[in-house]
Each structure stands twice: as C-alpha cells, then as structure tokens.
PDB file of C-alpha atoms and ligand atoms in Angstrom:
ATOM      1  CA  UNK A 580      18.499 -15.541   0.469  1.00 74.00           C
ATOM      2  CA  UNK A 581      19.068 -17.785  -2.706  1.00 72.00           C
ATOM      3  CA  UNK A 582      20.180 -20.402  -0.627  1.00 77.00           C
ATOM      4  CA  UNK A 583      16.954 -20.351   1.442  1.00 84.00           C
ATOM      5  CA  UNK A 584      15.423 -20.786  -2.034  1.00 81.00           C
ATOM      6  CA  UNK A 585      13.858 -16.676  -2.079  1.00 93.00           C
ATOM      7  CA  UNK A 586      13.175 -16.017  -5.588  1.00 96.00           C
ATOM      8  CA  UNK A 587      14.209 -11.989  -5.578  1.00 97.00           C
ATOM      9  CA  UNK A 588      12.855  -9.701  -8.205  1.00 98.00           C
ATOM     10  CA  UNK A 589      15.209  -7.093  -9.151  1.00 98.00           C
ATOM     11  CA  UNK A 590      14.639  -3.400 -11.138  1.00 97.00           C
ATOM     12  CA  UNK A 591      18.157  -2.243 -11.508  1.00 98.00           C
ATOM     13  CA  UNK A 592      21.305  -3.736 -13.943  1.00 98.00           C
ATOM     14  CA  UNK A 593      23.695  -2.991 -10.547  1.00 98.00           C
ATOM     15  CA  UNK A 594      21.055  -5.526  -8.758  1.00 98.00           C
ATOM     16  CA  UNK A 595      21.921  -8.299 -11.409  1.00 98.00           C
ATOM     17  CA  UNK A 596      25.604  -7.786 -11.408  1.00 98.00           C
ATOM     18  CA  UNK A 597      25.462  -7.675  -6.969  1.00 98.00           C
ATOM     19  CA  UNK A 598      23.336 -10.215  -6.844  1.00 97.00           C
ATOM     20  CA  UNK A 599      24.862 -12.515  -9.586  1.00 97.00           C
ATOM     21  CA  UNK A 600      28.153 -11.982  -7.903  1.00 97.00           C
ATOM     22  CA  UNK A 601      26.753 -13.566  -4.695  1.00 95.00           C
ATOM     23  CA  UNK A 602      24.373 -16.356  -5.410  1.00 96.00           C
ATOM     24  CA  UNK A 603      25.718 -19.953  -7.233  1.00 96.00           C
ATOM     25  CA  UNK A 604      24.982 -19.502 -11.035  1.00 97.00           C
ATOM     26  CA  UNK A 605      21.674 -20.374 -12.384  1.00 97.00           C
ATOM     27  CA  UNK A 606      19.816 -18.901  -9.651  1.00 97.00           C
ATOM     28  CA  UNK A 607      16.454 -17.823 -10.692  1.00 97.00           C
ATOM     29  CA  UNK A 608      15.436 -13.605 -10.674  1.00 98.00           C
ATOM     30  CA  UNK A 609      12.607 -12.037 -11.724  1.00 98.00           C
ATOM     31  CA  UNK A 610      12.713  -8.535 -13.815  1.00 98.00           C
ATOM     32  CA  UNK A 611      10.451  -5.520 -12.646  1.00 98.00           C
ATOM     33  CA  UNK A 612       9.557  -3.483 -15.239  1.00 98.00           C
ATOM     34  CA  UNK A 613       7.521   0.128 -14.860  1.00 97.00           C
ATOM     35  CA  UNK A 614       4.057  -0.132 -15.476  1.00 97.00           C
ATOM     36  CA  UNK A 615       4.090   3.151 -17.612  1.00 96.00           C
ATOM     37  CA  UNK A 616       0.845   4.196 -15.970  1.00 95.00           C
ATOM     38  CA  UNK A 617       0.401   6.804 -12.404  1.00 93.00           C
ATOM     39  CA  UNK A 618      -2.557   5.267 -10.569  1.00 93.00           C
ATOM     40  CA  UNK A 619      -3.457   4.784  -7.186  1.00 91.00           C
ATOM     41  CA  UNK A 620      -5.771   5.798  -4.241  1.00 91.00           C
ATOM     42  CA  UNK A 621      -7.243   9.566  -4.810  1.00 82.00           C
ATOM     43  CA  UNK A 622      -4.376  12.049  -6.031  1.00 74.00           C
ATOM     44  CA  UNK A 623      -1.961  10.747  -4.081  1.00 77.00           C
ATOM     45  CA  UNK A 624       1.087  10.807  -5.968  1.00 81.00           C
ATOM     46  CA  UNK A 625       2.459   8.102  -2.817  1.00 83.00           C
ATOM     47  CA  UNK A 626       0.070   5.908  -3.768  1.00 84.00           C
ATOM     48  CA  UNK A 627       1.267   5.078  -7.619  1.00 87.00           C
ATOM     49  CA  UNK A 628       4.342   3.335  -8.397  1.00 88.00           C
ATOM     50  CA  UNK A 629       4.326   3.848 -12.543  1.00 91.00           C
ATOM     51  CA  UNK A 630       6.691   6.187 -14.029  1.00 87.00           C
ATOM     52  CA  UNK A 631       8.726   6.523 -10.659  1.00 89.00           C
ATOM     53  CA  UNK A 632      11.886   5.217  -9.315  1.00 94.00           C
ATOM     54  CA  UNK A 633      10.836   1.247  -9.637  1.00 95.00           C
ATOM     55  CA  UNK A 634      11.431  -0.739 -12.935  1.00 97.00           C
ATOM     56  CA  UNK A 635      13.138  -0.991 -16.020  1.00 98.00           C
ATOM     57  CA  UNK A 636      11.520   0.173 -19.156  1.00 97.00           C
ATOM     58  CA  UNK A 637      10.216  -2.318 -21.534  1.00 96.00           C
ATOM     59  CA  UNK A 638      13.293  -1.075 -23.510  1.00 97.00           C
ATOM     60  CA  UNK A 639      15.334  -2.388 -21.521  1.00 98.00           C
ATOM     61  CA  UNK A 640      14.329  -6.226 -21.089  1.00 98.00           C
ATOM     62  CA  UNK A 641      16.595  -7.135 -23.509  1.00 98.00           C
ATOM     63  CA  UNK A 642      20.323  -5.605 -22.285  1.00 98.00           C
ATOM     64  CA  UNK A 643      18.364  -6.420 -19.034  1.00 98.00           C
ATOM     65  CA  UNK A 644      18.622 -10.165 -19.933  1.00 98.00           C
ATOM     66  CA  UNK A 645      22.147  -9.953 -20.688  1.00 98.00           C
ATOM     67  CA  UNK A 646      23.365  -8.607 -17.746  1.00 98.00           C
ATOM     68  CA  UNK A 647      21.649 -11.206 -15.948  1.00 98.00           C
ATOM     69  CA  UNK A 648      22.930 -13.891 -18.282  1.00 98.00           C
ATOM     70  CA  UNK A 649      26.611 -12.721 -18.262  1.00 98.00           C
ATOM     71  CA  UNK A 650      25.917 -12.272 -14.391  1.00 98.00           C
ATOM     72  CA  UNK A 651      24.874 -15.941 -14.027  1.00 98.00           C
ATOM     73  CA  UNK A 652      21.165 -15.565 -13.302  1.00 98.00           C
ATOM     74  CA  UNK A 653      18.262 -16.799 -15.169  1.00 98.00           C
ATOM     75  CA  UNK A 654      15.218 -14.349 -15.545  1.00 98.00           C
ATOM     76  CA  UNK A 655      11.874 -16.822 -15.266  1.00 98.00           C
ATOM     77  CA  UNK A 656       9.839 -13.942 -15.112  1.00 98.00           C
ATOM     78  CA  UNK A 657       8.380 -10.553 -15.457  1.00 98.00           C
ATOM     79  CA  UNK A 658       7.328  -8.279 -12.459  1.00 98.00           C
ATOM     80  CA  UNK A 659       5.105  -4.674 -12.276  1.00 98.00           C
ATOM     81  CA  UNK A 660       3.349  -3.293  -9.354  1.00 97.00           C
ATOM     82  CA  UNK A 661       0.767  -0.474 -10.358  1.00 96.00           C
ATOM     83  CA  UNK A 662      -0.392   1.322  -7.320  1.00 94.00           C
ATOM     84  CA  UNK A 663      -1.652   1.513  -3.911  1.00 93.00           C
ATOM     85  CA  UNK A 664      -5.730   1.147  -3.050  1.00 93.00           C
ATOM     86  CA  UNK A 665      -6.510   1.109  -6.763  1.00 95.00           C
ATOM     87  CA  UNK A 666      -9.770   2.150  -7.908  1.00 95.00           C
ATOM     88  CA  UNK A 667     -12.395   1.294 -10.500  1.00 97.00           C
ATOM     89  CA  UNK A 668     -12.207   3.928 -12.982  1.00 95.00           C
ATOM     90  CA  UNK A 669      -8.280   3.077 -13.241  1.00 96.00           C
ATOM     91  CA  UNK A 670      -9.562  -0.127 -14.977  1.00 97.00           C
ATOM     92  CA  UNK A 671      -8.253   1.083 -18.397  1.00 97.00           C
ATOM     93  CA  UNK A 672      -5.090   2.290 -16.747  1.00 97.00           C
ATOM     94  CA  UNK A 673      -4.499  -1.344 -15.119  1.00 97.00           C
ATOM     95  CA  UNK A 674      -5.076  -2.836 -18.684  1.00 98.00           C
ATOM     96  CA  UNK A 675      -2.907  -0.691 -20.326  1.00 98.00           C
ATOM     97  CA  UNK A 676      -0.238  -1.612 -17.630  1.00 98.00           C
ATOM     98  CA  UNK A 677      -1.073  -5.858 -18.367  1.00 98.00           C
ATOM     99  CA  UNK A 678      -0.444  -5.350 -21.654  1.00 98.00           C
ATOM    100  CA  UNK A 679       2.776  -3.733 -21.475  1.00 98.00           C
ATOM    101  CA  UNK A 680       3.728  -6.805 -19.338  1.00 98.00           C
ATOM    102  CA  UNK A 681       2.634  -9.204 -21.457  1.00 98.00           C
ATOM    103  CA  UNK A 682       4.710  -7.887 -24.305  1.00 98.00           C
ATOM    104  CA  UNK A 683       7.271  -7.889 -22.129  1.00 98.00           C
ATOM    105  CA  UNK A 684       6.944 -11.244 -20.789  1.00 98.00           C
ATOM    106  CA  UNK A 685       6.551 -12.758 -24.326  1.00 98.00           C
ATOM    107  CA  UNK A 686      10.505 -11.838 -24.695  1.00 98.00           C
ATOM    108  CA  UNK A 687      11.733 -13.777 -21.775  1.00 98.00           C
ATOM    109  CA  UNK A 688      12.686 -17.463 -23.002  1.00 98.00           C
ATOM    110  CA  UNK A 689      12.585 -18.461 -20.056  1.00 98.00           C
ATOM    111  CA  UNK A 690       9.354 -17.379 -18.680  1.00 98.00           C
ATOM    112  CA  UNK A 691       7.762 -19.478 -15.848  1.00 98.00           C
ATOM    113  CA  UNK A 692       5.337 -16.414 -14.095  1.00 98.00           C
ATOM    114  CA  UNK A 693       3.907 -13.017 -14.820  1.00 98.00           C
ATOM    115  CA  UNK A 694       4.020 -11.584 -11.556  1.00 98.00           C
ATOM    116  CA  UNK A 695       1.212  -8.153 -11.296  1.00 98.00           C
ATOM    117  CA  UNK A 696       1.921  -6.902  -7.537  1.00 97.00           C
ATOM    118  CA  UNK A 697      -0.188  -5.302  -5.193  1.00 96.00           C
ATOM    119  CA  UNK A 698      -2.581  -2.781  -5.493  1.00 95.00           C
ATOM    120  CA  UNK A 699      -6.094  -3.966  -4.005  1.00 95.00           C
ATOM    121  CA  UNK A 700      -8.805  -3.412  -1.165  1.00 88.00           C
ATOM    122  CA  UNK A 701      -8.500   0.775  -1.778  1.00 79.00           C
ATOM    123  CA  UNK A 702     -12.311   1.197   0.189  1.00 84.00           C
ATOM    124  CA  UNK A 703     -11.463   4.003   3.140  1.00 85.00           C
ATOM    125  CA  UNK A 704     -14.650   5.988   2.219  1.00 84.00           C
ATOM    126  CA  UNK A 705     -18.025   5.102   1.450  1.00 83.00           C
ATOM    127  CA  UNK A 706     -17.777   6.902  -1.729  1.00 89.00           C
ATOM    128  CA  UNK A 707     -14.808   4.834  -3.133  1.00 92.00           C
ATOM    129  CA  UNK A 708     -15.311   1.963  -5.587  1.00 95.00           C
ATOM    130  CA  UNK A 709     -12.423  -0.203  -5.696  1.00 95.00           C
ATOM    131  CA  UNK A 710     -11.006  -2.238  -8.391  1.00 96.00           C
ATOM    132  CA  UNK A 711     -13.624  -5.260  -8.839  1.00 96.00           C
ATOM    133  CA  UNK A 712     -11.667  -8.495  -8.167  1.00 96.00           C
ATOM    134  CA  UNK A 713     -14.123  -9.418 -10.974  1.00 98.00           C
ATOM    135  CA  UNK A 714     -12.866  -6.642 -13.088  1.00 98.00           C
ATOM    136  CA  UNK A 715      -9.097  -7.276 -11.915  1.00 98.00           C
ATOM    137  CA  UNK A 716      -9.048 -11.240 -12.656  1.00 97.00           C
ATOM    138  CA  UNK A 717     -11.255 -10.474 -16.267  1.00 98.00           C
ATOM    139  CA  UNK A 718      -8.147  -8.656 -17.315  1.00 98.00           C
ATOM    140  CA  UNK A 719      -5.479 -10.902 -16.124  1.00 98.00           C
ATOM    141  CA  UNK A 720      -7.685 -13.496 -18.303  1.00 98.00           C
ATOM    142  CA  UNK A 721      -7.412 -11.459 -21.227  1.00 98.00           C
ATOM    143  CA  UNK A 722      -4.231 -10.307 -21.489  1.00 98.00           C
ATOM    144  CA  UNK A 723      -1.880 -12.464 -19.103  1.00 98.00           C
ATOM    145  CA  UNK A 724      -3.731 -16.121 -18.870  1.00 98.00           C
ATOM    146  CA  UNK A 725      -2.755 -16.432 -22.829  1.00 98.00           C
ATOM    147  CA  UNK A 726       0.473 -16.364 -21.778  1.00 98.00           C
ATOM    148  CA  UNK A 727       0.625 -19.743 -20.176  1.00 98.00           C
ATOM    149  CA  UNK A 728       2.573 -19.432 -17.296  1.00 98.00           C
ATOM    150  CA  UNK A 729       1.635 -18.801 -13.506  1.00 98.00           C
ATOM    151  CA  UNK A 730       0.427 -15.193 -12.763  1.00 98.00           C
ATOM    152  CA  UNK A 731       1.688 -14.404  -9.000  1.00 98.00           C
ATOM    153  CA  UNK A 732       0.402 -11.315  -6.803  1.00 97.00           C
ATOM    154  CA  UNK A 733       1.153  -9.352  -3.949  1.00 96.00           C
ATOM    155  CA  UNK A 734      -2.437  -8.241  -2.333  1.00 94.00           C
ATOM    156  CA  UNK A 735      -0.688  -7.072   1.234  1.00 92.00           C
ATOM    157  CA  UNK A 736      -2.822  -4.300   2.389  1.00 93.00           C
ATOM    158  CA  UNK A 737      -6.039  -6.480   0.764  1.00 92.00           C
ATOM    159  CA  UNK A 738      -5.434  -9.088   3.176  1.00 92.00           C
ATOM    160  CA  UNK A 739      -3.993  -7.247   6.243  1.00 93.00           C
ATOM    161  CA  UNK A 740      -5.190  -4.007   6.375  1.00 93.00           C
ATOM    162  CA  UNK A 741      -8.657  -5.109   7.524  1.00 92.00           C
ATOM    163  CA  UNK A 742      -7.459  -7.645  10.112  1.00 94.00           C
ATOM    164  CA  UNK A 743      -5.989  -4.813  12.672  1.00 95.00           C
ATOM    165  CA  UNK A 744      -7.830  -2.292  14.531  1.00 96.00           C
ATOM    166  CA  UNK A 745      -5.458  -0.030  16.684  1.00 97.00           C
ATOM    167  CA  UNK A 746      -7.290   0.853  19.789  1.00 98.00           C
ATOM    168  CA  UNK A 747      -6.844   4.686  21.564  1.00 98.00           C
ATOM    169  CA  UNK A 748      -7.731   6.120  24.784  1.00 98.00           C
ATOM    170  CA  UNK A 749      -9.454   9.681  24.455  1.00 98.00           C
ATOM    171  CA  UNK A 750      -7.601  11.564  27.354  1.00 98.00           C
ATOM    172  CA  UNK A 751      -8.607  15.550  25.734  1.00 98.00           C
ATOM    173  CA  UNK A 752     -11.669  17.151  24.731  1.00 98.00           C
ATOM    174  CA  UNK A 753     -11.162  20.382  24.179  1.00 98.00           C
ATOM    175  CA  UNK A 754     -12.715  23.548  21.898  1.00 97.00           C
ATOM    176  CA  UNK A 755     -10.167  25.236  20.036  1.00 95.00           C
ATOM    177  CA  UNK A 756      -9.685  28.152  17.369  1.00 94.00           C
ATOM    178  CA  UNK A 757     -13.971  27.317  16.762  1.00 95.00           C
ATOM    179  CA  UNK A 758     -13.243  23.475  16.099  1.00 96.00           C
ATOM    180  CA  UNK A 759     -13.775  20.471  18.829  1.00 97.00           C
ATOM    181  CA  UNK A 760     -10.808  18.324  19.042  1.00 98.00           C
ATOM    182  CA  UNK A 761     -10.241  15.106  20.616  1.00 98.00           C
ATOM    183  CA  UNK A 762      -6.792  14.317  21.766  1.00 98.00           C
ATOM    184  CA  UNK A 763      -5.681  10.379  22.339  1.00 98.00           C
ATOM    185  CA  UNK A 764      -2.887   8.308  23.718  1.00 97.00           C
ATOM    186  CA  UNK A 765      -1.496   7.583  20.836  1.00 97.00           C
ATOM    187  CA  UNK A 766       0.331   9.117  17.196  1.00 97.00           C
ATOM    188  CA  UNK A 767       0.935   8.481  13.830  1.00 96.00           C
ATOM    189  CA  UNK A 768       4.643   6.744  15.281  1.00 96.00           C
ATOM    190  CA  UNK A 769       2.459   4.015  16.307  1.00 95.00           C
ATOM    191  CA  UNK A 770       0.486   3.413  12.914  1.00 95.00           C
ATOM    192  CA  UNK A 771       2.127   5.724  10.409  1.00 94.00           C
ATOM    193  CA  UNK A 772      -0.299   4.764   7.222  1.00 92.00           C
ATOM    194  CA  UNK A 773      -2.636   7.674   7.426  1.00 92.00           C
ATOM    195  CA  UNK A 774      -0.164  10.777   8.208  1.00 92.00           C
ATOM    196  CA  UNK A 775       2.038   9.432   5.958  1.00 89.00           C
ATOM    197  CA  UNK A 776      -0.242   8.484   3.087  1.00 87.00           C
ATOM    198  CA  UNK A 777      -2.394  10.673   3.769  1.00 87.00           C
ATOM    199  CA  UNK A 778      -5.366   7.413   4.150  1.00 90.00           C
ATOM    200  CA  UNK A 779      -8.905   8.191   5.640  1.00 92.00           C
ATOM    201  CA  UNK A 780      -9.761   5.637   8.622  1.00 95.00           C
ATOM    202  CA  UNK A 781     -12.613   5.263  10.539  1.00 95.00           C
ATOM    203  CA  UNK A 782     -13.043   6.509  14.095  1.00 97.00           C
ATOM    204  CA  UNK A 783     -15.595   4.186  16.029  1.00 97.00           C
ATOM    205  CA  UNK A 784     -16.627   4.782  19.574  1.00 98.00           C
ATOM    206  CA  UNK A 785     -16.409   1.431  21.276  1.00 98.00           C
ATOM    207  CA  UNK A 786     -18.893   1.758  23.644  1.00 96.00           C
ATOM    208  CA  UNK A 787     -21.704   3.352  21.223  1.00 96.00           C
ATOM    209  CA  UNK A 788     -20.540   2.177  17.654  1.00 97.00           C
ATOM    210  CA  UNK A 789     -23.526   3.018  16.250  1.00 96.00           C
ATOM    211  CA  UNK A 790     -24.993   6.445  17.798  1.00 97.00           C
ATOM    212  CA  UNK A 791     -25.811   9.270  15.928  1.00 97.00           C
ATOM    213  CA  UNK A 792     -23.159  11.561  15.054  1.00 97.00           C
ATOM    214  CA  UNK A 793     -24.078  14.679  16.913  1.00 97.00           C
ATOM    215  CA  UNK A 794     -20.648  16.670  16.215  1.00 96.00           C
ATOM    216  CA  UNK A 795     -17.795  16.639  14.041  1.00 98.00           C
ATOM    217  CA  UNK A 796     -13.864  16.151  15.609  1.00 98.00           C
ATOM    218  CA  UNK A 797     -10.553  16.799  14.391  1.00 98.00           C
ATOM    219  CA  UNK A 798      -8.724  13.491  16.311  1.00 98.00           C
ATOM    220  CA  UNK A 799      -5.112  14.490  17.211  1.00 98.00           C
ATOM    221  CA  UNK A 800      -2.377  12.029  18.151  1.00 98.00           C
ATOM    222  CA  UNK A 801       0.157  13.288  21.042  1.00 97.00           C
ATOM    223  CA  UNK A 802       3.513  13.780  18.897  1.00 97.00           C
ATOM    224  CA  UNK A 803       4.847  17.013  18.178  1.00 96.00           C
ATOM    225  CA  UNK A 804       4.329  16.698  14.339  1.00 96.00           C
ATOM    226  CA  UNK A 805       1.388  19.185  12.866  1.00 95.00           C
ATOM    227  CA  UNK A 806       0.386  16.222  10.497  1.00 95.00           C
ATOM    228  CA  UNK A 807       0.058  13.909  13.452  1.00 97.00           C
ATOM    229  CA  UNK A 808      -3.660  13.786  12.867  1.00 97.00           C
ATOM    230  CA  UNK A 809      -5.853  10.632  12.971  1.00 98.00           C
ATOM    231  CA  UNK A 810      -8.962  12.254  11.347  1.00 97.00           C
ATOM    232  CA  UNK A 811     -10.596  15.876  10.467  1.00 96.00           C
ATOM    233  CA  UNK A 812     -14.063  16.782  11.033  1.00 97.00           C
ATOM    234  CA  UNK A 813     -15.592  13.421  11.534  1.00 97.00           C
ATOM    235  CA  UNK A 814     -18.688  13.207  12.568  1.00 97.00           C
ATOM    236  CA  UNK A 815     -19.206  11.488  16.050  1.00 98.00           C
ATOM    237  CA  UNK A 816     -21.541  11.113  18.759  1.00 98.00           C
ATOM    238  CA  UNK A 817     -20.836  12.869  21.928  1.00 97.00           C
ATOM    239  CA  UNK A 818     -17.202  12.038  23.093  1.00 98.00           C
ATOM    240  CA  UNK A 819     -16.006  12.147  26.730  1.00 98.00           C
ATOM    241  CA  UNK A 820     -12.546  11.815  28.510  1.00 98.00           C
ATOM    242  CA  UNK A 821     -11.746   8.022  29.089  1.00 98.00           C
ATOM    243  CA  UNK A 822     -13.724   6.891  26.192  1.00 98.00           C
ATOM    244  CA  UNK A 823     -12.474   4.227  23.988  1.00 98.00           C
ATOM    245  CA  UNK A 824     -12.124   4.554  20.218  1.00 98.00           C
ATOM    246  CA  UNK A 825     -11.713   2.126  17.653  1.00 98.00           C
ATOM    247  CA  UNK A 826      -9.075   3.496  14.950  1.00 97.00           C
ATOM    248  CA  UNK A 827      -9.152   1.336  11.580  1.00 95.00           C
ATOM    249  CA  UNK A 828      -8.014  -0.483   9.514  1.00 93.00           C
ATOM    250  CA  UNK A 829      -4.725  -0.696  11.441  1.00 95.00           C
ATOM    251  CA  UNK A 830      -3.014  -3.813  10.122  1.00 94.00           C
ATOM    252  CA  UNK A 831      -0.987  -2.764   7.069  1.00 93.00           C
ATOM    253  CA  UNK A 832       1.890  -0.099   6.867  1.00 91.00           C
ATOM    254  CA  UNK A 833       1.458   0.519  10.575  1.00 92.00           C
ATOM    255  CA  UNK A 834       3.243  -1.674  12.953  1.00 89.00           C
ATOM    256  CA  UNK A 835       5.777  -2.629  10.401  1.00 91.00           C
ATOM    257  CA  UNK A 836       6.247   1.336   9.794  1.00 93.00           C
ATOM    258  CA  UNK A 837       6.535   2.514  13.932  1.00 95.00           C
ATOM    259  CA  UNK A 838       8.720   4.708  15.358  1.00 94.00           C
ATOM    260  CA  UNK A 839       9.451   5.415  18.867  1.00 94.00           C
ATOM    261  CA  UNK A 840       9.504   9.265  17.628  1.00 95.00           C
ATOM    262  CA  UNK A 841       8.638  11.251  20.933  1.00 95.00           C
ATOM    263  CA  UNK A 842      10.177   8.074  23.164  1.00 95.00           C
ATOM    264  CA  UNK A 843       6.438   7.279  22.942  1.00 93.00           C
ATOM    265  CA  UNK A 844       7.418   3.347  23.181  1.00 88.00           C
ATOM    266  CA  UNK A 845       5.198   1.102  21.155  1.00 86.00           C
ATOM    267  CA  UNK A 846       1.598  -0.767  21.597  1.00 89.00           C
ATOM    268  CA  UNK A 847       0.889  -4.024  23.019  1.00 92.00           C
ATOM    269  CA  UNK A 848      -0.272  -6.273  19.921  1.00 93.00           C
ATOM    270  CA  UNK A 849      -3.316  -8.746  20.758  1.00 94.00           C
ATOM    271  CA  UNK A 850      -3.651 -11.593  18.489  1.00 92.00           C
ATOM    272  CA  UNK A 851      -7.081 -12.800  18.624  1.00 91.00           C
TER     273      UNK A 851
HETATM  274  C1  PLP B1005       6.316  -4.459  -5.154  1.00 61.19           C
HETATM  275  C2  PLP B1005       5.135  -4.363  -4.269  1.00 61.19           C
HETATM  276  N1  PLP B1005       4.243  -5.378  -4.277  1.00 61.19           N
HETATM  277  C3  PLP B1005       3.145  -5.341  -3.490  1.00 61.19           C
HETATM  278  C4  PLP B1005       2.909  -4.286  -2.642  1.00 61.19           C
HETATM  279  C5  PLP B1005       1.708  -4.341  -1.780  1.00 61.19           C
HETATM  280  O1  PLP B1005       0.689  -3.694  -2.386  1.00 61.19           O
HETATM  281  P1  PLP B1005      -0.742  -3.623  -1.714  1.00 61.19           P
HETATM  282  O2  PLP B1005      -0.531  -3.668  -0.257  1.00 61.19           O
HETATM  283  O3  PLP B1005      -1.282  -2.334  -2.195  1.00 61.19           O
HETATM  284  O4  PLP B1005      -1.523  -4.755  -2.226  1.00 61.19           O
HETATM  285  C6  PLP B1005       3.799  -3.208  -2.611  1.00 61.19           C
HETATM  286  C7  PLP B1005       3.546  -2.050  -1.770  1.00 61.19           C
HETATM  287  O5  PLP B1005       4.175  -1.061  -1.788  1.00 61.19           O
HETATM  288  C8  PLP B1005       4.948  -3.259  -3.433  1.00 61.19           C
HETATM  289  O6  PLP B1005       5.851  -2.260  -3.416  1.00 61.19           O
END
C-alpha cells in the first residue's frame, strides 16, 4: 500500500510496529485517536464510534509517537471518526470531540492534516434534523482551521447513500396475525444497512409514487432471518402482486455489505 503512495491511519501500537516493519522508513501514518464522545443516528449504539474499540486515547499520543518513531514511520497527522448519521442536537458532542483533536494534534511535530471522518447525511425520517454542514464546517473553523494544516473527511454514506435505489418485486400480499404484509424478491443479504443498523428507508411504489397511503405494511424480505425486514407499518397506497417498489437510499453499506446468505445470488447493478 505505501508503495502505491496510501497514506494508512492506524489506532493500535501493534499497527505501528507491523506496519513499520513492512513499509521503507519515513513512510507517512496518521494516528486515530477516540473521540471520547457516543453519538450517532437515534440510540443506536452501532451507529457511534467514541469510547469503543477504535482509537488511542489522547494519553497515549505521546508513547504513540514513539513507537512509530522507533518503528520508522512519521505521524503527519491526527485522525477521529465520531459517528454514523449524526444529528443536530449532537452539535455540542461533535465540538467537544474537535477539541479533543485539536489538543491532540497540537502535539504532533509533524502535523500536516487534522483528519475528522465520517459521520454526515443522517435524514431517514422526516422528523430527523441532521448535523448542518453550516453547523459542522462553523466548528471545524473554530477549533481545527487555527490549527493551520489541511482538515481531511470521510463523508461516505453523505455522498453515496442517496445515489442508489435498490429496486424489489412485490410477489406476496398477504393478512397475517391482524397485520398486512408485503413479501418481495429480495432480503437484507442484498442491502444489509437497515437489518443490520437497524436504518429506516423509504418504500415508494413506482408506479403511483405519490398516492395516498390507504394502509400500513410490514415489508418482508425472503431470507430465513426474523430481522429480515425492509420496513414496519408504513403507510402505503393499495399494493398488488407484481407491483414495483422503490427501496431507498440503497447506495451505502449495501452492495459492499451482500451476502449470498440463502444462495439468493446477488442484484444486477444499473449505472445510470
Ligand atoms: C473511519 C471511518 N471514516 C468514515 C466512515 C464513513 O462515515 P459516514 O459514511 O457516516 O460518513 C466510517 C464508517 O464507518 C469510518 O469507520
């Protein structure tokens, strides 16, 4: 990877030592230290990265830095990654996690980049507010742009999530236990994000996007796995065998995430 000129981030003093023993000295790594805060979409506890298995401490930049140095490497900068779908009202919680990484960044002589992850575009229900780029960039200015050295990010599901759509066949409707469900020809295998995350989508009838809801479904995928459901009790219009739905957004944590559990075999992608 060095040699293709990846800059790798590391979180772990057995990292350094692998690493250093690998690439030619004076390769370049970046440090990831733990934000010290839990946010991230709803109460998911999947969703928040602080206080978890990721990072070192702040504690720790400095034996950190040694074992790079006596490793070979040169740390050029610091790394954290919050959360998942972050929302507004973790604003203070996001601030609190800058400064830490400014502090920590300040002991790095060799600092060329604050790096601040991932963590935006959390809107999967009308009700959510998420983090405000204006709110998000505000507090890189105040605590990170005094710094003087690039700030990098990671916005994956903020760029991709919204660009897929994965689309189903409805092939059951059916009453059951007092609830209507709709059954389609696909599972969580083939985009994993909601089961596993446990992420609201949207279920939009292609041919009548916007009728009136008239009923509320529990959508079930066709794997053998209880939690292999794409949505419960959402309102649609009336839904009919053969019908076309629209599941979204499809394009992060989903393809890269499949699994031919089932022997279902995988979608055809369409890149339009
Ligand atoms: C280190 C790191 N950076 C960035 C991301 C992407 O974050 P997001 O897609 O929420 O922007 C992740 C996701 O897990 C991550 O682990």
């Amino acid at each position: 990877m060095a040699s293709a000129g990846v800059h790798c981030t590391l979180d772990s003093f057995s990292a350094l030592r692998r690493y250093g023993a690998l690439v030619p000295a004076g390769t370049p790594v970046g440090l990831r230290f733990n934000p010290g805060v839990r946010v991230g979409y709803g109460s998911n506890t999947r969703a928040s990265y602080g206080n978890a298995k990721f990072g070192f401490e702040l504690e720790e930049c400095r034996q950190a830095l040694l074992v790079a140095e006596s490793a070979g490497l040169v740390v050029d900068s610091a790394h954290t990654h919050i959360g998942w779908g972050l929302q507004q009202d973790a604003a203070g919680a996001i601030e609190q996690a800058f400064v830490r990484l400014a502090e920590v960044a300040q002991q790095i002589p060799q600092l060329s980049a604050v790096n601040i992850g991932g963590g935006l575009g959390g809107r999967f229900h009308a009700a959510d507010r998420p983090l405000d780029l204006s709110t998000w960039s505000e507090l890189i200015r105040r605590h990170l742009a005094p710094l003087g050295v690039t700030v990098a990010c990671e916005p994956g599901t903020f760029v991709a999530a919204p660009a897929g759509v994965l689309l189903v066949e409805v092939n059951t409707v059916e009453e059951r236990r007092g609830k209507r469900w709709i059954g389609v020809d696909a599972g969580y295998a083939i985009n994993p994000c909601p089961a596993l995350y446990g992420i609201p989508i949207e279920v939009v009838p292609v041919r009548q996007p916007l009728a009136k809801p008239v009923n509320a479904y529990h959508v079930a995928g066709h794997i053998n796995e209880s939690y292999d459901i794409w949505a419960s009790d959402y309102p649609l219009p009336s839904i009919h065998e053969g019908d076309v739905l629209a599941l979204l957004p499809a394009g992060a944590y989903g393809a890269s995430m499949a699994s031919d559990h089932c022997l279902r075999g995988q979608v055809q992608e369409v890149l339009v």
